Coordinates of C-alpha atoms and ligand atoms in Angstrom, one line a residue:
X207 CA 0.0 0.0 0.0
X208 CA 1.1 3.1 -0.9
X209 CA 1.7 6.5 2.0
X210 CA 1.7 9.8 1.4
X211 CA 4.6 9.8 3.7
X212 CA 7.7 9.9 0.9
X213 CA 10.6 12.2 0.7
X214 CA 8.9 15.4 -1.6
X215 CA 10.6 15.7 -5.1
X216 CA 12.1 18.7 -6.2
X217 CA 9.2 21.2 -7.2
X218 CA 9.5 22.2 -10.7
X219 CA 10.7 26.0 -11.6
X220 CA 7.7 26.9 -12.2
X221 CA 6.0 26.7 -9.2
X222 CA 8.9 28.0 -6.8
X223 CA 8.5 30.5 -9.5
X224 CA 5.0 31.6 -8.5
X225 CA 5.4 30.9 -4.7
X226 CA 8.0 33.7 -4.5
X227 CA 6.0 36.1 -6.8
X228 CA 2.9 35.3 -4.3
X229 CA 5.2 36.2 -1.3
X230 CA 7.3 39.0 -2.9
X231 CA 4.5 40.4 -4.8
X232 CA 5.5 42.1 -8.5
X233 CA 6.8 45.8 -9.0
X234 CA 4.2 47.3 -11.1
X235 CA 1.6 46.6 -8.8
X236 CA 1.0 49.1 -6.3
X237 CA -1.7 47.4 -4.2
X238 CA -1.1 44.4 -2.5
X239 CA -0.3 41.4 -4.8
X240 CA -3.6 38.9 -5.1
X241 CA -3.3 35.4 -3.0
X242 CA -2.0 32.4 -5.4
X243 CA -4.0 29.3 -5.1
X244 CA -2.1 26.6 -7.6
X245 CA -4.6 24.2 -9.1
X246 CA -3.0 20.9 -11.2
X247 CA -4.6 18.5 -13.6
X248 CA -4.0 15.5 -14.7
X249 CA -4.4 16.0 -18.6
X250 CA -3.6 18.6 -20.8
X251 CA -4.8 22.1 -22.0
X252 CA -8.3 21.5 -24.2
X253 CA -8.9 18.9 -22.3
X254 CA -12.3 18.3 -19.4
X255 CA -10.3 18.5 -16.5
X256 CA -8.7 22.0 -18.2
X257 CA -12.0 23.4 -18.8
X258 CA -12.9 22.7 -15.4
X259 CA -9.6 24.1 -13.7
X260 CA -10.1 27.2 -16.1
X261 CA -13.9 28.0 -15.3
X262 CA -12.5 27.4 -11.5
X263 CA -10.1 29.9 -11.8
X264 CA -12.5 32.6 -14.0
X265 CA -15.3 32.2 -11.7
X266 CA -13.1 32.8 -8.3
X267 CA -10.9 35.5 -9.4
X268 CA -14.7 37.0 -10.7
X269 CA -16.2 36.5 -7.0
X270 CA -12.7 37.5 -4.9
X271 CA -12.5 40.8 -6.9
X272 CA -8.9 39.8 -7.5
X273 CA -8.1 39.2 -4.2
X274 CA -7.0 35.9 -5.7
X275 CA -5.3 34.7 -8.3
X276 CA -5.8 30.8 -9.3
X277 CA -2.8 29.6 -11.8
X278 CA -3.6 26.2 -13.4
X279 CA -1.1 23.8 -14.1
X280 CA -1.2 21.0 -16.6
X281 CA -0.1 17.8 -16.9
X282 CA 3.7 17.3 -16.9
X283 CA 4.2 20.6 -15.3
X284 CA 4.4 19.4 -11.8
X285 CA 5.0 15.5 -12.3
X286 CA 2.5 12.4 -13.0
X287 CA -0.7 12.4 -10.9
X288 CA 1.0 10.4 -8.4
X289 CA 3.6 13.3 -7.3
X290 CA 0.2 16.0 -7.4
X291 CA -1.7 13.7 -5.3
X292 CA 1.5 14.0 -3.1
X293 CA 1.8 17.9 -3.5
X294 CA -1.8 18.0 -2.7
X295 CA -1.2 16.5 0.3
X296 CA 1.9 18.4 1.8
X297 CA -0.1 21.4 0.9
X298 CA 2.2 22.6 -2.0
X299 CA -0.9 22.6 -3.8
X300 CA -4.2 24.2 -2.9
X301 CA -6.5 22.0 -5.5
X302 CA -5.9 18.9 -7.7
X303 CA -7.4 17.1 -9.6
X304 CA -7.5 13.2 -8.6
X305 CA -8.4 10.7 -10.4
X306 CA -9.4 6.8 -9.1
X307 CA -6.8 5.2 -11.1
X308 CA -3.7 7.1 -9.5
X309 CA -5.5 8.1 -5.9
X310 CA -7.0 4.6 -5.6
X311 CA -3.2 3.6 -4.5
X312 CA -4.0 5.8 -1.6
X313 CA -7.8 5.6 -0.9
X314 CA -8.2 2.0 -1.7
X315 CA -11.9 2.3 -1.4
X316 CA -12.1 4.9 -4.3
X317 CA -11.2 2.1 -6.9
X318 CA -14.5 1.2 -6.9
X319 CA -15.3 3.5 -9.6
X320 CA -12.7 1.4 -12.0
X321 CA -14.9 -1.3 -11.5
X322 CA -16.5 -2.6 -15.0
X323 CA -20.2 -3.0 -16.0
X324 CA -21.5 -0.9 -12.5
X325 CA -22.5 2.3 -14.0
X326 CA -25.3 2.4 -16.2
X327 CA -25.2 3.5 -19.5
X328 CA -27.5 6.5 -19.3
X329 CA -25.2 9.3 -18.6
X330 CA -27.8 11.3 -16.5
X331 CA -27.9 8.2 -14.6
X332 CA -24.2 7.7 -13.8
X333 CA -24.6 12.2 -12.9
X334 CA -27.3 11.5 -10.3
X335 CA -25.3 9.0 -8.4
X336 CA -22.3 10.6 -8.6
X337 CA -23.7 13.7 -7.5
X338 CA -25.7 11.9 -4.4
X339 CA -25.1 13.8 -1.3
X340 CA -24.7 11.0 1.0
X341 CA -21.8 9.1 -1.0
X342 CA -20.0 12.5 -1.7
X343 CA -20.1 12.3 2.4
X344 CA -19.2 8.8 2.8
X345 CA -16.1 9.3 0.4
X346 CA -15.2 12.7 1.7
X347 CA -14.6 10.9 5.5
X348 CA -11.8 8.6 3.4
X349 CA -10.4 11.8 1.9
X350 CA -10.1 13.6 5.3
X351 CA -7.9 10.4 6.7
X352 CA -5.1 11.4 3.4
X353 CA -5.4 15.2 4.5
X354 CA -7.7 15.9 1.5
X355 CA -10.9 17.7 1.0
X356 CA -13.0 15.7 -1.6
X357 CA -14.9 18.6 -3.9
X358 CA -16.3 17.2 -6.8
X359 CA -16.7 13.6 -8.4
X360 CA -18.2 14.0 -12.1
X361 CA -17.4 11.6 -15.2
X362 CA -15.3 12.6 -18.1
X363 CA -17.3 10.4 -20.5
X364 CA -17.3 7.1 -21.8
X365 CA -14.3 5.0 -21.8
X366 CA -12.7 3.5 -25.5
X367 CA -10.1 1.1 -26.3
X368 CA -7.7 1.8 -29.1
X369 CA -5.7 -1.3 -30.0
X370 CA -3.9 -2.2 -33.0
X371 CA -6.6 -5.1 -33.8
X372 CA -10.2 -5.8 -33.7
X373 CA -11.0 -6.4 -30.2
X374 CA -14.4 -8.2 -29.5
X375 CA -14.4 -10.9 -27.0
X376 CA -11.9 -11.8 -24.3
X377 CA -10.0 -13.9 -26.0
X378 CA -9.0 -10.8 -28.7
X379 CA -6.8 -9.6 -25.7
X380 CA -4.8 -12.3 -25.7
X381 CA -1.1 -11.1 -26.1
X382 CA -2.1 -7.7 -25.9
X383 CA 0.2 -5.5 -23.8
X384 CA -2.7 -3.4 -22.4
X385 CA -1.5 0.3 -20.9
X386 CA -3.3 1.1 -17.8
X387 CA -3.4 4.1 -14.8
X388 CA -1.2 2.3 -12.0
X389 CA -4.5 0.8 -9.8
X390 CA -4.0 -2.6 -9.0
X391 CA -7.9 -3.1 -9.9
X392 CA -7.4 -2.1 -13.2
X393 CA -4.5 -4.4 -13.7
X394 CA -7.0 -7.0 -12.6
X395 CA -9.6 -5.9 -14.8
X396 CA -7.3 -6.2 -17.8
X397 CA -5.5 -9.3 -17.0
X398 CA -8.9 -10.7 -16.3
X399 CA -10.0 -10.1 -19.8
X400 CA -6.6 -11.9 -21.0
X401 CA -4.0 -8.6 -22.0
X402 CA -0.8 -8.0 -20.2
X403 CA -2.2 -5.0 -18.5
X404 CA 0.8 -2.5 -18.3
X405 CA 0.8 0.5 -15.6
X406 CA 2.0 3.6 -17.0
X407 CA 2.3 7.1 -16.4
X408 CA -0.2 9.4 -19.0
X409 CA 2.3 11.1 -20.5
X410 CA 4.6 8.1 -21.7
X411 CA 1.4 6.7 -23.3
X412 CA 1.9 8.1 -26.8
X413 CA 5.5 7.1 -27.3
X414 CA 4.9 3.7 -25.9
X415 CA 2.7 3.2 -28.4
X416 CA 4.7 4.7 -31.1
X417 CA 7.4 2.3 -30.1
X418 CA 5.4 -0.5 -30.0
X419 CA 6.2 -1.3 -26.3
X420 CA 2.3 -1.7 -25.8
X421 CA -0.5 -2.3 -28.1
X422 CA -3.2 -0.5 -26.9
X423 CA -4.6 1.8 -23.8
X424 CA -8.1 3.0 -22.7
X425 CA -9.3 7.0 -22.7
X426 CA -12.3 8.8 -23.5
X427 CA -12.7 10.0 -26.7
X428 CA -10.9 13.3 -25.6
X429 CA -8.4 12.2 -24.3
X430 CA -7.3 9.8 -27.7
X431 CA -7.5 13.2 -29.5
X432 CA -5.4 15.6 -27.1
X433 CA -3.0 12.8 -26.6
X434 CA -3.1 11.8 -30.1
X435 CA -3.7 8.3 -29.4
X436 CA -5.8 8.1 -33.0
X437 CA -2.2 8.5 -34.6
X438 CA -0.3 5.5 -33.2
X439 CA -3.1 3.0 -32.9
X440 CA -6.0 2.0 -35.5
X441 CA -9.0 0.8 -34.2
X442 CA -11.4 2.2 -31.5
X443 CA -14.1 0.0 -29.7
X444 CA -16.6 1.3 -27.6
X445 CA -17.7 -1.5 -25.3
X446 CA -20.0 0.6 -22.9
X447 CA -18.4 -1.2 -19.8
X448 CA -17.4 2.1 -17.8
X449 CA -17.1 5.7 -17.6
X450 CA -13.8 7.9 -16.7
X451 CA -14.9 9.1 -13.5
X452 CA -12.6 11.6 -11.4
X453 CA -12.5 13.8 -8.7
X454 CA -11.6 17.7 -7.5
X455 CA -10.1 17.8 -4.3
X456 CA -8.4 20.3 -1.7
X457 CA -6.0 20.4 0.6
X458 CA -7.9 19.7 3.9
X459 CA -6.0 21.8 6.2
X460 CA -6.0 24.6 3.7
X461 CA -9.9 24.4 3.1
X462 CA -10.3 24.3 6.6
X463 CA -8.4 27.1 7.6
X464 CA -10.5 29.3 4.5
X465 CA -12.5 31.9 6.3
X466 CA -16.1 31.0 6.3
X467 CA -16.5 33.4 3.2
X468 CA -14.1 32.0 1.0
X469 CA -14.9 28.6 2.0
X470 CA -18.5 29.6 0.7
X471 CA -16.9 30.8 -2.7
X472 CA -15.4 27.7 -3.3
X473 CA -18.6 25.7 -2.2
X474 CA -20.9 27.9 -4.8
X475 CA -18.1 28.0 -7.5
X476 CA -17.8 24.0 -7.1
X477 CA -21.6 23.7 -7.1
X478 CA -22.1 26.1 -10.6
X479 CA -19.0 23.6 -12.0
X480 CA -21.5 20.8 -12.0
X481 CA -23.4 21.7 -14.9
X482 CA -20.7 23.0 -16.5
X483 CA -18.7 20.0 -16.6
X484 CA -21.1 17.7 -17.5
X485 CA -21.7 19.8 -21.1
X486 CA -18.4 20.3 -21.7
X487 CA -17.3 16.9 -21.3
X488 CA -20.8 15.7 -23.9
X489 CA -19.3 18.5 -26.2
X490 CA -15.9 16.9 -26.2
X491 CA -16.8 13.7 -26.8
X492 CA -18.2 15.0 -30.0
X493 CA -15.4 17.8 -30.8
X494 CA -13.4 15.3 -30.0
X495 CA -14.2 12.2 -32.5
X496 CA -14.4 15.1 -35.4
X497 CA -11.0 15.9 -35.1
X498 CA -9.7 12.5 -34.7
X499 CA -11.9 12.2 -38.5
X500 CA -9.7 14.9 -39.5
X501 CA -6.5 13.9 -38.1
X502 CA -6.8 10.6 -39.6
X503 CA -7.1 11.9 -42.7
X504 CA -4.1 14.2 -42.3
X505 CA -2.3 11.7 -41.3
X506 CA -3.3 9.8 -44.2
X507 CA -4.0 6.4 -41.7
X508 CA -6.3 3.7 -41.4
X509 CA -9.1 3.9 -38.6
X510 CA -12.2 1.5 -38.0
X511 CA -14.2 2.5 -35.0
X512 CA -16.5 -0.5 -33.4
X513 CA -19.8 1.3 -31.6
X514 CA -22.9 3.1 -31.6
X515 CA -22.3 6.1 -33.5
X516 CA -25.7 6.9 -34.6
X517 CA -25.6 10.2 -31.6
X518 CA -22.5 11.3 -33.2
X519 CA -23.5 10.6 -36.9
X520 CA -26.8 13.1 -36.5
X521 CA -25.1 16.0 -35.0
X522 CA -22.9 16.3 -37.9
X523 CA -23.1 18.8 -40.9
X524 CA -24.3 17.6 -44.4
X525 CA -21.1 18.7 -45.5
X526 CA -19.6 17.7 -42.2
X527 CA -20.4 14.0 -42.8
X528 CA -19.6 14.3 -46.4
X529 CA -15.6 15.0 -45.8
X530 CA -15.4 13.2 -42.6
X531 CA -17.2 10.2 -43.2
X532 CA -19.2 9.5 -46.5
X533 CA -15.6 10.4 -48.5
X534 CA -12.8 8.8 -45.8
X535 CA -11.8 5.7 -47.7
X536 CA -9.7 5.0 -44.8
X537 CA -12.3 5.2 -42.1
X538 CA -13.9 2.1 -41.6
X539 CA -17.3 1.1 -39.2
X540 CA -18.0 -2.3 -37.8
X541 CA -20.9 -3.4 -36.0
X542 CA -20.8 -2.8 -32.2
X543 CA -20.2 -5.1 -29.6
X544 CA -23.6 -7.0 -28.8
X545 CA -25.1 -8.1 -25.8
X546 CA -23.5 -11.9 -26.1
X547 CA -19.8 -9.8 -26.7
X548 CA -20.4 -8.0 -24.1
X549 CA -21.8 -10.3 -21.8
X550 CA -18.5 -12.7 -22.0
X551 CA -16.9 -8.7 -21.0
X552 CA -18.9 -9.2 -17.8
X553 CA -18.7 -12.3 -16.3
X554 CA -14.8 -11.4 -16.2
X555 CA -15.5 -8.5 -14.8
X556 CA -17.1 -10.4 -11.7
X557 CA -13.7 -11.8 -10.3
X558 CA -12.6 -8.3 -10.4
X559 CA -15.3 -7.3 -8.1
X560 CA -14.0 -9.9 -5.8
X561 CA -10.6 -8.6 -6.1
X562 CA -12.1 -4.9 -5.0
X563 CA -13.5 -6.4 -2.0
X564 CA -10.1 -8.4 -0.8
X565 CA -7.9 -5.3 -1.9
X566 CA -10.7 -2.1 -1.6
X567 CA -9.9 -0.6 1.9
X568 CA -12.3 -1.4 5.2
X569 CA -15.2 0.3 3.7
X570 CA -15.0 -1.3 0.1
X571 CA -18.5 -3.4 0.7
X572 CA -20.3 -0.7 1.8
X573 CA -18.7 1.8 -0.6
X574 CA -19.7 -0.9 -3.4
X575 CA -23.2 -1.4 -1.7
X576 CA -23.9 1.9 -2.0
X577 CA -23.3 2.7 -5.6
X578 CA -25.3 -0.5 -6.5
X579 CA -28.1 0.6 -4.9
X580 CA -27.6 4.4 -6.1
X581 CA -27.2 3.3 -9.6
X582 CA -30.7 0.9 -9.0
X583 CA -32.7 3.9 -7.5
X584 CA -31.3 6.2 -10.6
X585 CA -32.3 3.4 -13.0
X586 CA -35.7 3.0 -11.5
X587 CA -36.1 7.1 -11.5
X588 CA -35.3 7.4 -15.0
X589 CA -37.5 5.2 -16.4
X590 CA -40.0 6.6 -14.6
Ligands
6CS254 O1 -5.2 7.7 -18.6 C1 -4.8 8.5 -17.8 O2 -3.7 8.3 -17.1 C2 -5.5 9.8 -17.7 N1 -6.7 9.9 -18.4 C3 -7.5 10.9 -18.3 C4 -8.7 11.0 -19.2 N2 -7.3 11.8 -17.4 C5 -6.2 11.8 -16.5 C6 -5.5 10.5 -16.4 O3 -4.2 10.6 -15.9

């Protein structure tokens, strides 16, 4: 199990940079120079978590009059998501973003939402449990035991494979040297299908690929066209088996310490983020796949995408669909996975859910319990 407790690594230029400017304040300001509060993804700029961190820092330095100043940082900037889960904690950083698959190492329990096939497929579905009161509670008592302050838990849309081959059953996986975030449940998950899941930091991803040291990873649809991901592998599959879902968090102490009318700011901004995020990250899913369309083209390379793309299919142009699909003689559809595929998807996914009990933390039943019957109730709501 991984602590919190390790030596700190050396904090980039960057932001020793913009601790001293917040301390020494800059000459051509005569009036006292605004409070810093540093802010670090996990992705780069474009991307959800960017959007979010950028409407964040709009919407506060709006509300403190400039009193404050929030600089964002992206991906790379300040290490992987490992070392800003770690700045977070020390308190080098006021806000992070922290996703399950890197802060599941240190909130066991949290892994729960790598788990395949527990969402449901309805997106406002997945929204209402995430945004349920009393399991933002429940989580947030796991985050106070790490020194954190859990904000927000939204989903960054629907999970893809890109591989190098036509992945449709278990036994496609098979010798398939499958990049993963660095959860041990997700290395279960991956191995239970039959790859050779393969940790790895985000940002070595692309090159990997290009090298050929893996065959494949699993992203959004965002996060294959920031990254490029579209470039060095060839087909996408969308099995509908899980959503990326990550979190906001603070520095406890720091939100603590916040008098009661910034601590109110940040509530209210975090609250107007919700809606916010949940149409950006719909918006980038579509953005997104059109300029994989194009970049595929550019690049002159083969793609064949496996899912339901009639959503996507309707929101585009006449012309749109003309140059991006209708006259791509290297774009290629194939029927999506159906319910037998996906079913063999499943029943692997089962074991996993055993694995999340023996490796989840103390409260990994009840956490579990919880969603199941969250996502049950949203179900029932939804279809009324
Ligand atoms: O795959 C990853 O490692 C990353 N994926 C996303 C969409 N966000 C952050 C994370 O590090």
């Amino acid at each position: 199990m991984h602590t919190f407790n390790r030596s700190p690594r050396p904090l980039v230029p960057a932001l020793l940079c913009s601790c001293l400017l917040a301390v020494g304040g800059s000459c051509d300001r005569p009036h006292p120079s605004p409070r810093v509060w540093r802010f670090a993804i996990e992705e780069s700029t474009g991307s959800v978590q960017d959007q979010y961190a950028q409407q964040f820092k709009r919407l506060i330095e709006e509300k403190s009059e400039g009193a404050i100043r929030v600089e964002v940082y992206p991906v790379g900037s300040l290490g992987t998501s490992t070392h800003i889960t770690e700045q977070l904690n020390m308190g080098i950083l006021e806000f992070a973003m922290a996703s399950p698959g890197s802060l599941g190492k240190f909130i066991p329990e949290l892994q729960v939402f790598l788990l395949h096939f527990l969402f449901s497929e309805r997106d406002e579905v997945t929204r209402a449990v995430l945004n349920n009161p009393a399991l933002n509670r429940l989580l947030d008592d796991l985050y106070q035991e790490k020194g954190l302050k859990l904000l927000s838990l939204y989903s960054e849309g629907e999970m893809v494979w890109t591989t190098n081959k036509e992945i449709r059953e278990p036994a496609d996986f098979r010798a398939t040297k499958f990049r993963v975030m660095t959860s041990p449940i997700l290395l279960a998950a991956y191995n239970a299908y039959g790859a050779s899941a393969t940790p790895m930091p985000y940002t070595e991803v692309y090159s990997a690929l290009q090298l050929s040291m893996i065959d494949g990873q699993v992203n959004p649809v965002f996060a294959i066209e920031r990254q490029k991901f579209y470039a060095v592998t060839s087909w996408m599959t969308f099995p509908k088996h899980a959503h990326f879902i990550t979190t906001a968090a603070a520095n406890r102490r720091f939100y603590t310490e916040l008098s009661d009318r910034e601590r109110a700011m940040v509530d209210d901004t975090i609250a107007e983020l919700e809606p916010f995020i949940f149409n950006v990250q719909r918006q980038l899913q579509l953005d997104g796949l059109k300029e994989i369309l194009k970049g595929q083209q550019r690049l002159n390379r083969d793609l064949t995408i496996c899912g339901e793309l009639s959503g996507f299919l309707a929101c585009l142009s006449p012309s749109e669909r003309a140059q991006l699909v209708d006259q791509n003689a290297r774009l290629q559809f194939t029927r999506p996975l159906n319910e037998d595929e996906r079913e063999k998807f499943r029943k692997r996914s089962g074991e996993v859910e055993e694995v999340f009990l023996r490796v989840g933390g103390d409260r990994a039943e009840e956490v579990l319990a919880r969603i199941k019957s969250l996502v049950e109730q949203a179900e029932n709501a939804a279809q009324g």
